[in-house]
N, CA, C and O atoms as a DFTB+ gen file, in Angstrom:
588 C
 N C O
     1  1     -60.695    -154.416     -73.576
     2  2     -60.649    -155.593     -74.296
     3  2     -59.651    -154.620     -75.980
     4  3     -59.525    -153.403     -75.848
     5  1     -59.382    -154.923     -76.614
     6  2     -59.693    -154.027     -78.195
     7  2     -60.267    -154.248     -78.859
     8  3     -60.923    -155.147     -78.335
     9  1     -60.673    -154.104     -79.922
    10  2     -62.227    -154.469     -81.249
    11  2     -61.135    -154.813     -81.378
    12  3     -60.008    -154.537     -80.966
    13  1     -61.896    -155.844     -82.385
    14  2     -60.925    -156.677     -83.533
    15  2     -61.504    -156.676     -84.874
    16  3     -62.648    -157.124     -84.948
    17  1     -61.097    -156.373     -85.666
    18  2     -61.577    -156.172     -87.184
    19  2     -62.127    -157.696     -87.541
    20  3     -62.170    -158.662     -86.780
    21  1     -62.634    -157.600     -89.269
    22  2     -62.464    -158.837     -89.513
    23  2     -61.467    -159.555     -89.812
    24  3     -61.421    -160.770     -89.616
    25  1     -60.347    -158.706     -90.440
    26  2     -59.190    -159.402     -90.957
    27  2     -58.158    -159.703     -89.050
    28  3     -57.322    -160.575     -88.816
    29  1     -58.515    -158.969     -88.399
    30  2     -57.527    -159.288     -87.532
    31  2     -58.172    -160.190     -86.774
    32  3     -57.342    -160.814     -86.114
    33  1     -59.398    -160.587     -86.541
    34  2     -60.156    -162.058     -86.179
    35  2     -59.844    -163.396     -87.797
    36  3     -59.990    -164.618     -87.785
    37  1     -59.550    -162.792     -88.573
    38  2     -59.611    -164.045     -89.226
    39  2     -57.843    -164.493     -88.828
    40  3     -57.499    -165.618     -88.466
    41  1     -57.070    -163.509     -88.976
    42  2     -55.314    -164.006     -88.603
    43  2     -55.550    -164.411     -87.276
    44  3     -55.993    -165.527     -87.549
    45  1     -55.582    -164.372     -86.383
    46  2     -56.508    -164.754     -85.031
    47  2     -57.021    -166.388     -84.770
    48  3     -56.797    -167.218     -83.889
    49  1     -57.798    -166.372     -85.977
    50  2     -58.759    -168.121     -85.583
    51  2     -57.589    -168.750     -86.407
    52  3     -57.315    -169.886     -86.021
    53  1     -56.654    -168.181     -87.694
    54  2     -56.039    -168.851     -88.474
    55  2     -54.386    -169.355     -87.902
    56  3     -53.622    -170.097     -88.519
    57  1     -54.200    -168.877     -86.912
    58  2     -53.299    -168.971     -85.775
    59  2     -53.427    -170.303     -85.178
    60  3     -52.445    -171.037     -85.076
    61  1     -54.869    -170.727     -84.685
    62  2     -55.338    -170.841     -83.615
    63  2     -55.466    -172.482     -84.291
    64  3     -54.845    -173.389     -83.737
    65  1     -56.165    -172.710     -85.301
    66  2     -56.357    -173.852     -86.173
    67  2     -55.261    -174.563     -86.447
    68  3     -54.296    -174.147     -87.088
    69  1     -55.370    -175.505     -86.032
    70  2     -54.725    -177.128     -86.558
    71  2     -54.713    -177.330     -87.738
    72  3     -55.626    -177.516     -88.544
    73  1     -53.290    -177.279     -87.868
    74  2     -52.892    -177.725     -89.746
    75  2     -53.799    -178.787     -90.296
    76  3     -53.034    -179.751     -90.270
    77  1     -54.718    -179.148     -90.685
    78  2     -55.284    -180.282     -91.217
    79  2     -54.741    -181.289     -92.434
    80  3     -55.040    -181.083     -93.610
    81  1     -53.994    -182.282     -92.048
    82  2     -53.612    -183.651     -93.241
    83  2     -54.154    -183.741     -94.178
    84  3     -54.203    -184.966     -94.288
    85  1     -54.876    -183.165     -95.411
    86  2     -55.967    -183.305     -96.248
    87  2     -55.807    -184.580     -97.234
    88  3     -56.818    -184.998     -97.798
    89  1     -54.519    -185.224     -97.461
    90  2     -54.227    -186.359     -98.098
    91  2     -54.490    -187.134     -96.865
    92  3     -54.439    -188.315     -97.206
    93  1     -54.675    -187.074     -95.953
    94  2     -54.817    -188.688     -95.026
    95  2     -55.943    -188.304     -94.841
    96  3     -56.561    -188.983     -95.661
    97  1     -56.992    -187.409     -94.111
    98  2     -58.199    -187.041     -94.225
    99  2     -58.840    -187.670     -95.470
   100  3     -59.782    -188.407     -95.179
   101  1     -58.543    -187.559     -96.941
   102  2     -59.470    -187.438     -97.905
   103  2     -58.932    -189.387     -98.037
   104  3     -59.612    -190.192     -98.672
   105  1     -57.849    -189.705     -97.419
   106  2     -57.845    -191.048     -97.826
   107  2     -58.683    -192.053     -96.716
   108  3     -59.386    -193.038     -96.942
   109  1     -58.311    -191.390     -95.413
   110  2     -59.694    -192.378     -94.530
   111  2     -60.896    -191.872     -95.060
   112  3     -61.479    -192.950     -94.951
   113  1     -61.907    -191.005     -95.628
   114  2     -62.602    -191.342     -96.378
   115  2     -63.240    -192.031     -97.097
   116  3     -64.248    -192.736     -97.138
   117  1     -62.174    -191.562     -97.848
   118  2     -62.026    -192.930     -99.249
   119  2     -61.856    -194.084     -99.103
   120  3     -62.365    -194.940     -99.826
   121  1     -60.815    -194.395     -97.764
   122  2     -61.527    -196.003     -97.411
   123  2     -62.451    -196.807     -96.817
   124  3     -62.680    -198.015     -96.748
   125  1     -63.210    -195.139     -96.145
   126  2     -63.885    -196.000     -94.794
   127  2     -65.247    -196.236     -95.929
   128  3     -65.739    -197.359     -96.033
   129  1     -65.787    -195.051     -96.757
   130  2     -66.387    -195.282     -97.642
   131  2     -66.636    -196.395     -98.370
   132  3     -67.640    -197.099     -98.254
   133  1     -65.522    -196.605     -99.297
   134  2     -65.257    -197.757    -100.009
   135  2     -65.826    -198.744     -99.058
   136  3     -66.945    -199.218     -99.256
   137  1     -65.052    -199.093     -97.962
   138  2     -65.463    -200.245     -97.214
   139  2     -67.086    -200.254     -96.984
   140  3     -67.495    -201.396     -96.775
   141  1     -68.115    -199.239     -96.974
   142  2     -69.812    -199.340     -96.446
   143  2     -69.902    -199.579     -97.676
   144  3     -70.686    -200.527     -97.715
   145  1     -69.577    -199.310     -98.820
   146  2     -69.786    -199.740    -100.500
   147  2     -69.499    -200.940    -100.431
   148  3     -70.490    -201.577    -100.787
   149  1     -68.592    -201.666    -100.137
   150  2     -68.242    -203.413    -100.264
   151  2     -69.068    -203.848     -99.928
   152  3     -69.603    -204.627    -100.717
   153  1     -69.972    -203.576     -98.045
   154  2     -69.992    -204.026     -97.582
   155  2     -71.704    -204.104     -98.014
   156  3     -72.260    -205.083     -97.516
   157  1     -72.401    -203.407     -98.676
   158  2     -73.025    -203.200     -98.857
   159  2     -74.007    -203.782    -100.150
   160  3     -75.163    -204.182    -100.286
   161  1     -72.639    -203.538    -101.117
   162  2     -72.540    -204.852    -102.469
   163  2     -72.791    -206.254    -102.159
   164  3     -73.540    -207.052    -102.723
   165  1     -71.604    -206.480    -100.607
   166  2     -71.881    -207.430    -100.327
   167  2     -73.636    -208.286     -99.778
   168  3     -74.040    -209.421    -100.031
   169  1     -74.213    -207.312     -99.089
   170  2     -75.238    -207.443     -98.796
   171  2     -75.825    -208.397     -99.730
   172  3     -76.054    -209.603     -99.626
   173  1     -76.121    -207.067    -101.216
   174  2     -77.111    -207.346    -101.959
   175  2     -76.270    -208.538    -102.789
   176  3     -76.861    -209.140    -103.685
   177  1     -75.546    -208.707    -102.623
   178  2     -74.656    -210.702    -102.704
   179  2     -75.584    -211.401    -102.118
   180  3     -76.623    -211.923    -102.523
   181  1     -75.011    -211.334    -101.002
   182  2     -75.602    -212.233    -100.159
   183  2     -77.108    -212.715    -100.351
   184  3     -77.411    -213.862    -100.680
   185  1     -77.938    -211.765    -100.119
   186  2     -79.593    -211.845    -100.207
   187  2     -79.683    -212.412    -101.991
   188  3     -80.861    -212.583    -102.302
   189  1     -79.099    -212.593    -102.681
   190  2     -78.890    -212.623    -103.422
   191  2     -79.060    -214.180    -104.179
   192  3     -79.803    -214.686    -105.020
   193  1     -77.932    -214.582    -103.363
   194  2     -77.666    -215.686    -102.983
   195  2     -79.121    -216.791    -102.310
   196  3     -79.678    -217.825    -102.678
   197  1     -79.214    -216.085    -101.472
   198  2     -80.359    -216.460    -100.527
   199  2     -81.523    -216.878    -101.594
   200  3     -82.175    -217.830    -101.165
   201  1     -81.928    -216.439    -102.799
   202  2     -83.269    -216.642    -103.415
   203  2     -83.658    -215.360    -103.661
   204  3     -84.866    -215.336    -103.896
   205  1     -83.037    -214.046    -103.719
   206  2     -83.821    -212.968    -103.735
   207  2     -83.465    -212.491    -105.235
   208  3     -82.297    -212.322    -105.585
   209  1     -84.721    -212.260    -106.215
   210  2     -83.726    -210.994    -107.398
   211  2     -83.451    -209.662    -106.972
   212  3     -83.749    -209.107    -105.914
   213  1     -82.690    -209.145    -108.199
   214  2     -82.091    -208.112    -107.609
   215  2     -82.945    -206.696    -107.182
   216  3     -82.173    -205.872    -106.691
   217  1     -83.605    -206.474    -107.216
   218  2     -84.361    -205.792    -106.702
   219  2     -84.689    -205.645    -105.815
   220  3     -84.645    -204.536    -105.284
   221  1     -85.354    -207.099    -105.027
   222  2     -85.528    -207.682    -103.488
   223  2     -84.615    -207.738    -102.649
   224  3     -84.607    -207.499    -101.441
   225  1     -83.619    -208.162    -103.546
   226  2     -81.952    -207.953    -102.740
   227  2     -81.493    -206.930    -102.681
   228  3     -81.252    -206.910    -101.474
   229  1     -81.070    -205.759    -103.143
   230  2     -81.244    -204.094    -103.256
   231  2     -82.441    -203.028    -101.799
   232  3     -82.267    -201.972    -101.191
   233  1     -83.389    -203.914    -101.816
   234  2     -83.939    -203.191    -100.878
   235  2     -84.108    -203.772     -99.789
   236  3     -84.931    -203.284     -99.014
   237  1     -83.391    -204.968     -99.412
   238  2     -83.270    -205.954     -98.067
   239  2     -81.918    -205.678     -98.186
   240  3     -81.249    -206.480     -97.534
   241  1     -81.083    -204.614     -98.934
   242  2     -79.591    -204.096     -98.310
   243  2     -79.712    -202.991     -98.259
   244  3     -78.688    -202.524     -97.758
   245  1     -80.863    -201.746     -98.654
   246  2     -81.215    -200.903     -98.219
   247  2     -81.342    -200.392     -96.451
   248  3     -80.837    -199.634     -95.622
   249  1     -82.367    -201.394     -96.626
   250  2     -82.798    -201.862     -94.681
   251  2     -81.740    -202.336     -93.861
   252  3     -81.433    -201.991     -92.720
   253  1     -81.157    -203.302     -94.726
   254  2     -80.627    -203.609     -93.471
   255  2     -79.526    -202.628     -93.467
   256  3     -78.810    -202.849     -92.490
   257  1     -79.143    -201.726     -94.102
   258  2     -77.952    -200.867     -93.872
   259  2     -78.145    -199.151     -93.232
   260  3     -77.386    -198.211     -92.994
   261  1     -79.529    -199.407     -93.142
   262  2     -80.460    -198.428     -92.538
   263  2     -80.074    -198.728     -91.059
   264  3     -79.281    -198.109     -90.349
   265  1     -80.683    -199.619     -90.819
   266  2     -80.521    -200.509     -89.663
   267  2     -79.669    -200.403     -88.917
   268  3     -79.743    -199.879     -87.805
   269  1     -78.383    -201.069     -89.610
   270  2     -76.799    -200.999     -88.784
   271  2     -76.568    -199.464     -88.481
   272  3     -76.399    -199.174     -87.296
   273  1     -76.539    -198.292     -89.562
   274  2     -76.871    -196.971     -88.994
   275  2     -77.099    -196.420     -88.102
   276  3     -76.486    -195.545     -87.491
   277  1     -78.239    -197.013     -87.918
   278  2     -78.826    -197.121     -86.480
   279  2     -78.530    -197.420     -85.384
   280  3     -78.329    -196.843     -84.315
   281  1     -78.520    -198.589     -85.836
   282  2     -77.538    -199.347     -84.504
   283  2     -76.725    -198.872     -84.174
   284  3     -76.403    -198.640     -83.008
   285  1     -76.166    -198.597     -85.183
   286  2     -74.027    -198.359     -84.535
   287  2     -74.443    -196.855     -83.965
   288  3     -74.101    -196.466     -82.848
   289  1     -75.272    -196.027     -84.942
   290  2     -75.128    -194.486     -83.588
   291  2     -76.009    -195.083     -82.398
   292  3     -76.167    -194.074     -81.711
   293  1     -76.608    -196.008     -81.808
   294  2     -77.663    -195.734     -80.596
   295  2     -76.871    -196.534     -79.630
   296  3     -77.201    -196.476     -78.446
   297  1     -75.873    -197.268     -79.984
   298  2     -74.751    -197.604     -79.619
   299  2     -73.109    -196.749     -79.346
   300  3     -72.227    -197.072     -78.551
   301  1     -73.128    -195.892     -80.068
   302  2     -72.396    -194.925     -80.376
   303  2     -71.055    -195.084     -80.340
   304  3     -70.099    -194.672     -79.683
   305  1     -71.394    -196.188     -81.722
   306  2     -69.851    -196.927     -82.324
   307  2     -69.454    -195.848     -83.933
   308  3     -68.357    -195.656     -84.458
   309  1     -70.927    -195.292     -84.372
   310  2     -70.773    -194.842     -85.352
   311  2     -69.825    -192.890     -85.276
   312  3     -68.956    -192.268     -85.887
   313  1     -70.598    -192.735     -84.321
   314  2     -69.567    -190.982     -84.047
   315  2     -68.076    -191.488     -83.489
   316  3     -67.389    -190.628     -82.938
   317  1     -67.247    -193.591     -83.670
   318  2     -66.243    -193.181     -83.574
   319  2     -65.118    -193.126     -84.797
   320  3     -64.032    -192.581     -84.990
   321  1     -66.177    -194.163     -85.628
   322  2     -66.004    -194.226     -86.951
   323  2     -66.226    -192.999     -87.893
   324  3     -65.805    -192.965     -89.049
   325  1     -66.832    -192.129     -87.370
   326  2     -67.149    -190.866     -88.408
   327  2     -66.005    -190.022     -87.948
   328  3     -65.254    -189.204     -88.482
   329  1     -66.202    -190.681     -86.398
   330  2     -64.469    -189.053     -86.141
   331  2     -63.157    -189.263     -86.778
   332  3     -62.218    -188.498     -86.997
   333  1     -63.407    -190.836     -87.078
   334  2     -61.778    -191.537     -87.804
   335  2     -61.889    -190.534     -89.327
   336  3     -61.220    -189.586     -89.738
   337  1     -63.474    -191.534     -90.062
   338  2     -63.500    -191.061     -91.539
   339  2     -63.502    -190.244     -91.712
   340  3     -62.598    -189.827     -92.436
   341  1     -64.557    -189.265     -91.182
   342  2     -64.643    -187.861     -91.359
   343  2     -65.995    -188.277     -92.905
   344  3     -66.918    -189.089     -92.839
   345  1     -65.754    -187.708     -93.680
   346  2     -67.542    -187.637     -95.109
   347  2     -66.881    -189.255     -94.853
   348  3     -67.318    -189.520     -93.733
   349  1     -66.451    -189.885     -95.092
   350  2     -66.334    -191.113     -95.750
   351  2     -67.646    -191.989     -94.556
   352  3     -67.742    -193.213     -94.464
   353  1     -68.242    -191.293     -94.017
   354  2     -69.284    -191.564     -93.282
   355  2     -71.057    -191.524     -94.299
   356  3     -72.201    -191.951     -94.458
   357  1     -70.067    -190.711     -94.652
   358  2     -71.669    -189.594     -95.293
   359  2     -72.015    -190.537     -96.487
   360  3     -72.042    -189.651     -97.341
   361  1     -72.214    -191.330     -96.971
   362  2     -72.466    -192.530     -97.379
   363  2     -74.171    -192.183     -97.648
   364  3     -74.895    -191.764     -96.744
   365  1     -74.456    -192.337     -98.488
   366  2     -75.698    -191.351     -98.237
   367  2     -76.800    -192.339     -97.267
   368  3     -77.433    -191.916     -96.300
   369  1     -76.834    -193.690     -97.783
   370  2     -78.175    -194.275     -96.144
   371  2     -77.482    -194.307     -95.272
   372  3     -78.335    -194.133     -94.402
   373  1     -76.349    -194.413     -94.606
   374  2     -75.619    -194.501     -93.927
   375  2     -76.124    -193.521     -93.030
   376  3     -76.973    -193.614     -92.143
   377  1     -75.174    -192.191     -93.586
   378  2     -75.521    -191.177     -93.203
   379  2     -76.707    -190.624     -92.662
   380  3     -76.877    -189.995     -91.618
   381  1     -77.662    -191.035     -93.736
   382  2     -79.144    -190.620     -93.665
   383  2     -79.628    -191.524     -91.711
   384  3     -80.148    -191.110     -90.675
   385  1     -79.122    -192.690     -92.134
   386  2     -79.936    -193.715     -90.509
   387  2     -79.546    -192.617     -89.340
   388  3     -80.174    -192.376     -88.310
   389  1     -78.263    -191.997     -89.834
   390  2     -77.451    -191.719     -88.199
   391  2     -77.832    -189.696     -88.367
   392  3     -77.727    -188.927     -87.411
   393  1     -78.203    -189.317     -89.620
   394  2     -79.150    -188.151     -89.535
   395  2     -80.067    -187.928     -88.643
   396  3     -79.972    -187.104     -87.734
   397  1     -81.317    -188.896     -88.931
   398  2     -82.247    -189.530     -87.657
   399  2     -82.050    -189.517     -87.027
   400  3     -82.395    -188.562     -86.331
   401  1     -81.149    -190.694     -86.413
   402  2     -81.453    -191.540     -84.380
   403  2     -80.251    -190.065     -84.122
   404  3     -80.133    -189.750     -82.937
   405  1     -79.860    -189.666     -84.600
   406  2     -78.538    -189.054     -83.490
   407  2     -79.472    -187.808     -82.596
   408  3     -79.524    -187.753     -81.367
   409  1     -80.069    -186.993     -83.413
   410  2     -81.264    -185.734     -82.964
   411  2     -82.372    -186.445     -81.750
   412  3     -82.735    -185.891     -80.713
   413  1     -82.871    -188.196     -82.367
   414  2     -83.852    -188.456     -81.451
   415  2     -83.132    -188.955     -80.307
   416  3     -83.874    -189.185     -79.352
   417  1     -81.661    -189.240     -80.078
   418  2     -81.217    -190.115     -79.024
   419  2     -80.818    -188.944     -78.321
   420  3     -81.114    -188.978     -77.127
   421  1     -80.004    -187.515     -78.864
   422  2     -79.735    -186.128     -77.785
   423  2     -81.174    -186.050     -77.284
   424  3     -81.262    -186.335     -76.090
   425  1     -82.257    -185.758     -77.846
   426  2     -83.220    -184.710     -77.301
   427  2     -84.205    -185.731     -76.649
   428  3     -85.284    -185.302     -76.240
   429  1     -83.814    -187.428     -76.491
   430  2     -85.299    -188.374     -75.490
   431  2     -85.056    -187.451     -73.869
   432  3     -86.106    -187.055     -73.362
   433  1     -84.232    -187.248     -73.387
   434  2     -84.973    -186.261     -72.011
   435  2     -85.811    -185.767     -72.085
   436  3     -86.640    -186.140     -71.255
   437  1     -86.219    -184.780     -72.901
   438  2     -87.355    -184.167     -72.785
   439  2     -88.720    -184.901     -72.925
   440  3     -89.787    -184.360     -72.633
   441  1     -88.603    -186.239     -73.416
   442  2     -89.864    -186.674     -73.347
   443  2     -89.625    -187.621     -75.278
   444  3     -88.755    -187.676     -76.146
   445  1     -91.026    -188.170     -75.042
   446  2     -90.962    -189.256     -76.508
   447  2     -91.713    -188.230     -77.397
   448  3     -91.336    -188.292     -78.567
   449  1     -92.261    -187.700     -77.261
   450  2     -93.399    -186.649     -77.853
   451  2     -92.187    -184.862     -78.072
   452  3     -91.781    -184.234     -79.051
   453  1     -92.088    -184.751     -77.028
   454  2     -91.492    -183.210     -77.301
   455  2     -90.494    -183.774     -77.886
   456  3     -90.583    -183.924     -79.105
   457  1     -88.987    -184.351     -77.019
   458  2     -87.886    -184.633     -77.565
   459  2     -87.848    -185.570     -78.752
   460  3     -87.616    -185.039     -79.838
   461  1     -88.051    -186.968     -78.721
   462  2     -87.615    -187.591     -79.403
   463  2     -88.458    -186.957     -81.106
   464  3     -88.070    -186.458     -82.162
   465  1     -89.560    -187.312     -80.580
   466  2     -90.405    -187.119     -81.853
   467  2     -90.114    -185.935     -82.522
   468  3     -89.319    -185.703     -83.433
   469  1     -90.770    -185.338     -82.011
   470  2     -89.921    -183.846     -82.461
   471  2     -88.629    -183.643     -83.314
   472  3     -88.549    -183.110     -84.420
   473  1     -87.882    -184.052     -82.743
   474  2     -86.184    -183.440     -83.438
   475  2     -85.654    -184.161     -83.751
   476  3     -84.499    -183.938     -84.113
   477  1     -86.380    -185.893     -83.806
   478  2     -85.811    -186.842     -84.503
   479  2     -85.266    -186.066     -86.425
   480  3     -84.263    -186.147     -87.133
   481  1     -86.523    -185.439     -86.521
   482  2     -86.414    -184.973     -88.227
   483  2     -85.176    -183.601     -88.695
   484  3     -84.720    -183.527     -89.836
   485  1     -84.808    -182.644     -87.606
   486  2     -84.084    -181.674     -87.760
   487  2     -83.491    -181.269     -88.849
   488  3     -83.569    -180.280     -89.578
   489  1     -82.726    -182.485     -88.800
   490  2     -81.473    -182.603     -90.017
   491  2     -81.960    -182.943     -91.054
   492  3     -81.819    -182.282     -92.083
   493  1     -82.812    -184.340     -90.974
   494  2     -83.246    -184.872     -91.868
   495  2     -84.298    -184.464     -92.769
   496  3     -84.356    -184.657     -93.983
   497  1     -85.386    -183.689     -91.779
   498  2     -86.653    -183.343     -92.376
   499  2     -86.930    -182.566     -93.808
   500  3     -87.901    -182.613     -94.563
   501  1     -84.973    -181.412     -93.918
   502  2     -85.607    -180.844     -95.006
   503  2     -85.569    -181.290     -95.936
   504  3     -86.386    -181.093     -96.835
   505  1     -84.146    -182.373     -96.011
   506  2     -83.988    -183.410     -97.204
   507  2     -85.774    -184.221     -97.640
   508  3     -86.515    -184.221     -98.623
   509  1     -85.790    -184.700     -96.524
   510  2     -87.163    -184.970     -96.782
   511  2     -88.402    -184.572     -97.750
   512  3     -88.888    -185.154     -98.721
   513  1     -88.665    -183.570     -97.220
   514  2     -88.955    -182.807     -97.786
   515  2     -89.064    -182.124     -99.124
   516  3     -89.954    -181.906     -99.946
   517  1     -87.725    -181.869     -98.985
   518  2     -87.337    -180.693    -100.807
   519  2     -86.952    -182.425    -101.662
   520  3     -86.579    -182.185    -102.810
   521  1     -86.961    -184.021    -101.370
   522  2     -87.061    -185.229    -102.060
   523  2     -88.599    -185.607    -102.947
   524  3     -88.845    -186.165    -104.017
   525  1     -89.490    -184.925    -101.784
   526  2     -90.859    -185.293    -101.661
   527  2     -91.501    -184.064    -102.666
   528  3     -92.558    -184.176    -103.286
   529  1     -90.928    -183.295    -102.673
   530  2     -91.757    -182.128    -103.151
   531  2     -90.533    -181.894    -105.113
   532  3     -90.638    -181.448    -106.255
   533  1     -89.717    -182.475    -104.344
   534  2     -89.113    -182.270    -106.205
   535  2     -89.686    -183.947    -107.082
   536  3     -89.704    -184.489    -108.188
   537  1     -89.917    -184.077    -106.237
   538  2     -90.325    -186.317    -107.261
   539  2     -91.620    -185.481    -107.433
   540  3     -92.164    -185.506    -108.537
   541  1     -92.250    -184.617    -106.259
   542  2     -94.135    -184.554    -106.969
   543  2     -93.474    -183.817    -108.551
   544  3     -93.566    -184.353    -109.656
   545  1     -92.881    -182.603    -108.280
   546  2     -93.250    -181.987    -109.379
   547  2     -92.030    -182.728    -110.543
   548  3     -91.876    -182.160    -111.624
   549  1     -91.739    -183.180    -110.431
   550  2     -91.090    -184.167    -111.377
   551  2     -92.134    -185.072    -112.113
   552  3     -92.329    -184.985    -113.325
   553  1     -92.631    -185.735    -111.493
   554  2     -94.299    -186.038    -111.630
   555  2     -94.992    -185.691    -112.860
   556  3     -95.160    -186.153    -113.988
   557  1     -95.500    -184.139    -111.793
   558  2     -95.927    -183.561    -112.687
   559  2     -95.613    -183.133    -114.114
   560  3     -96.578    -183.212    -114.875
   561  1     -94.184    -182.587    -114.774
   562  2     -93.850    -182.695    -115.568
   563  2     -94.169    -183.522    -116.687
   564  3     -94.645    -183.336    -117.807
   565  1     -93.599    -184.858    -115.782
   566  2     -93.579    -185.751    -117.028
   567  2     -95.038    -186.497    -117.498
   568  3     -95.236    -187.299    -118.410
   569  1     -95.991    -185.897    -116.492
   570  2     -97.462    -185.954    -117.119
   571  2     -97.495    -185.347    -118.529
   572  3     -97.792    -185.755    -119.653
   573  1     -97.016    -184.070    -117.928
   574  2     -97.310    -182.717    -118.387
   575  2     -96.799    -182.885    -119.894
   576  3     -97.577    -182.759    -120.840
   577  1     -95.231    -183.224    -120.085
   578  2     -95.076    -183.260    -120.830
   579  2     -95.011    -185.362    -121.926
   580  3     -94.137    -185.517    -122.779
   581  1     -95.941    -186.452    -121.638
   582  2     -96.311    -186.680    -122.168
   583  2     -95.805    -187.832    -122.313
   584  3     -96.179    -188.711    -123.090
   585  1     -94.314    -187.875    -121.026
   586  2     -93.312    -189.006    -121.560
   587  2     -93.255    -190.235    -120.922
   588  3     -92.487    -191.107    -121.329
């Protein structure tokens, strides 16, 4: 078998890769992401009409979207939506729920401790750690500056 150079390999991959309908992919992502955001706003409005103040309604909406994202991932629907919409499902809160539940489901056969518990945060873990460290550093800077 002939050795391929990087250039030969890049040309080979380009020939074998299907063309992506970029405009259609962006439209799908925009529409699905927009629908998720509209659903979130609808939840806030519903919670506020049920008597919650804006802050409590926002908290209830976040919890609801996390639950729905996790539930839809668990029953296999989120992946179908993601396959259709691509980046449109990465709306932060639903994408975050999916990034925690997916590895947990994938590794459940290895047991609850060594599989589910250990692998649950493989994707989301670094994001959580970065967020906590950044917020602590920001808090320390605020204290030092005296704001």
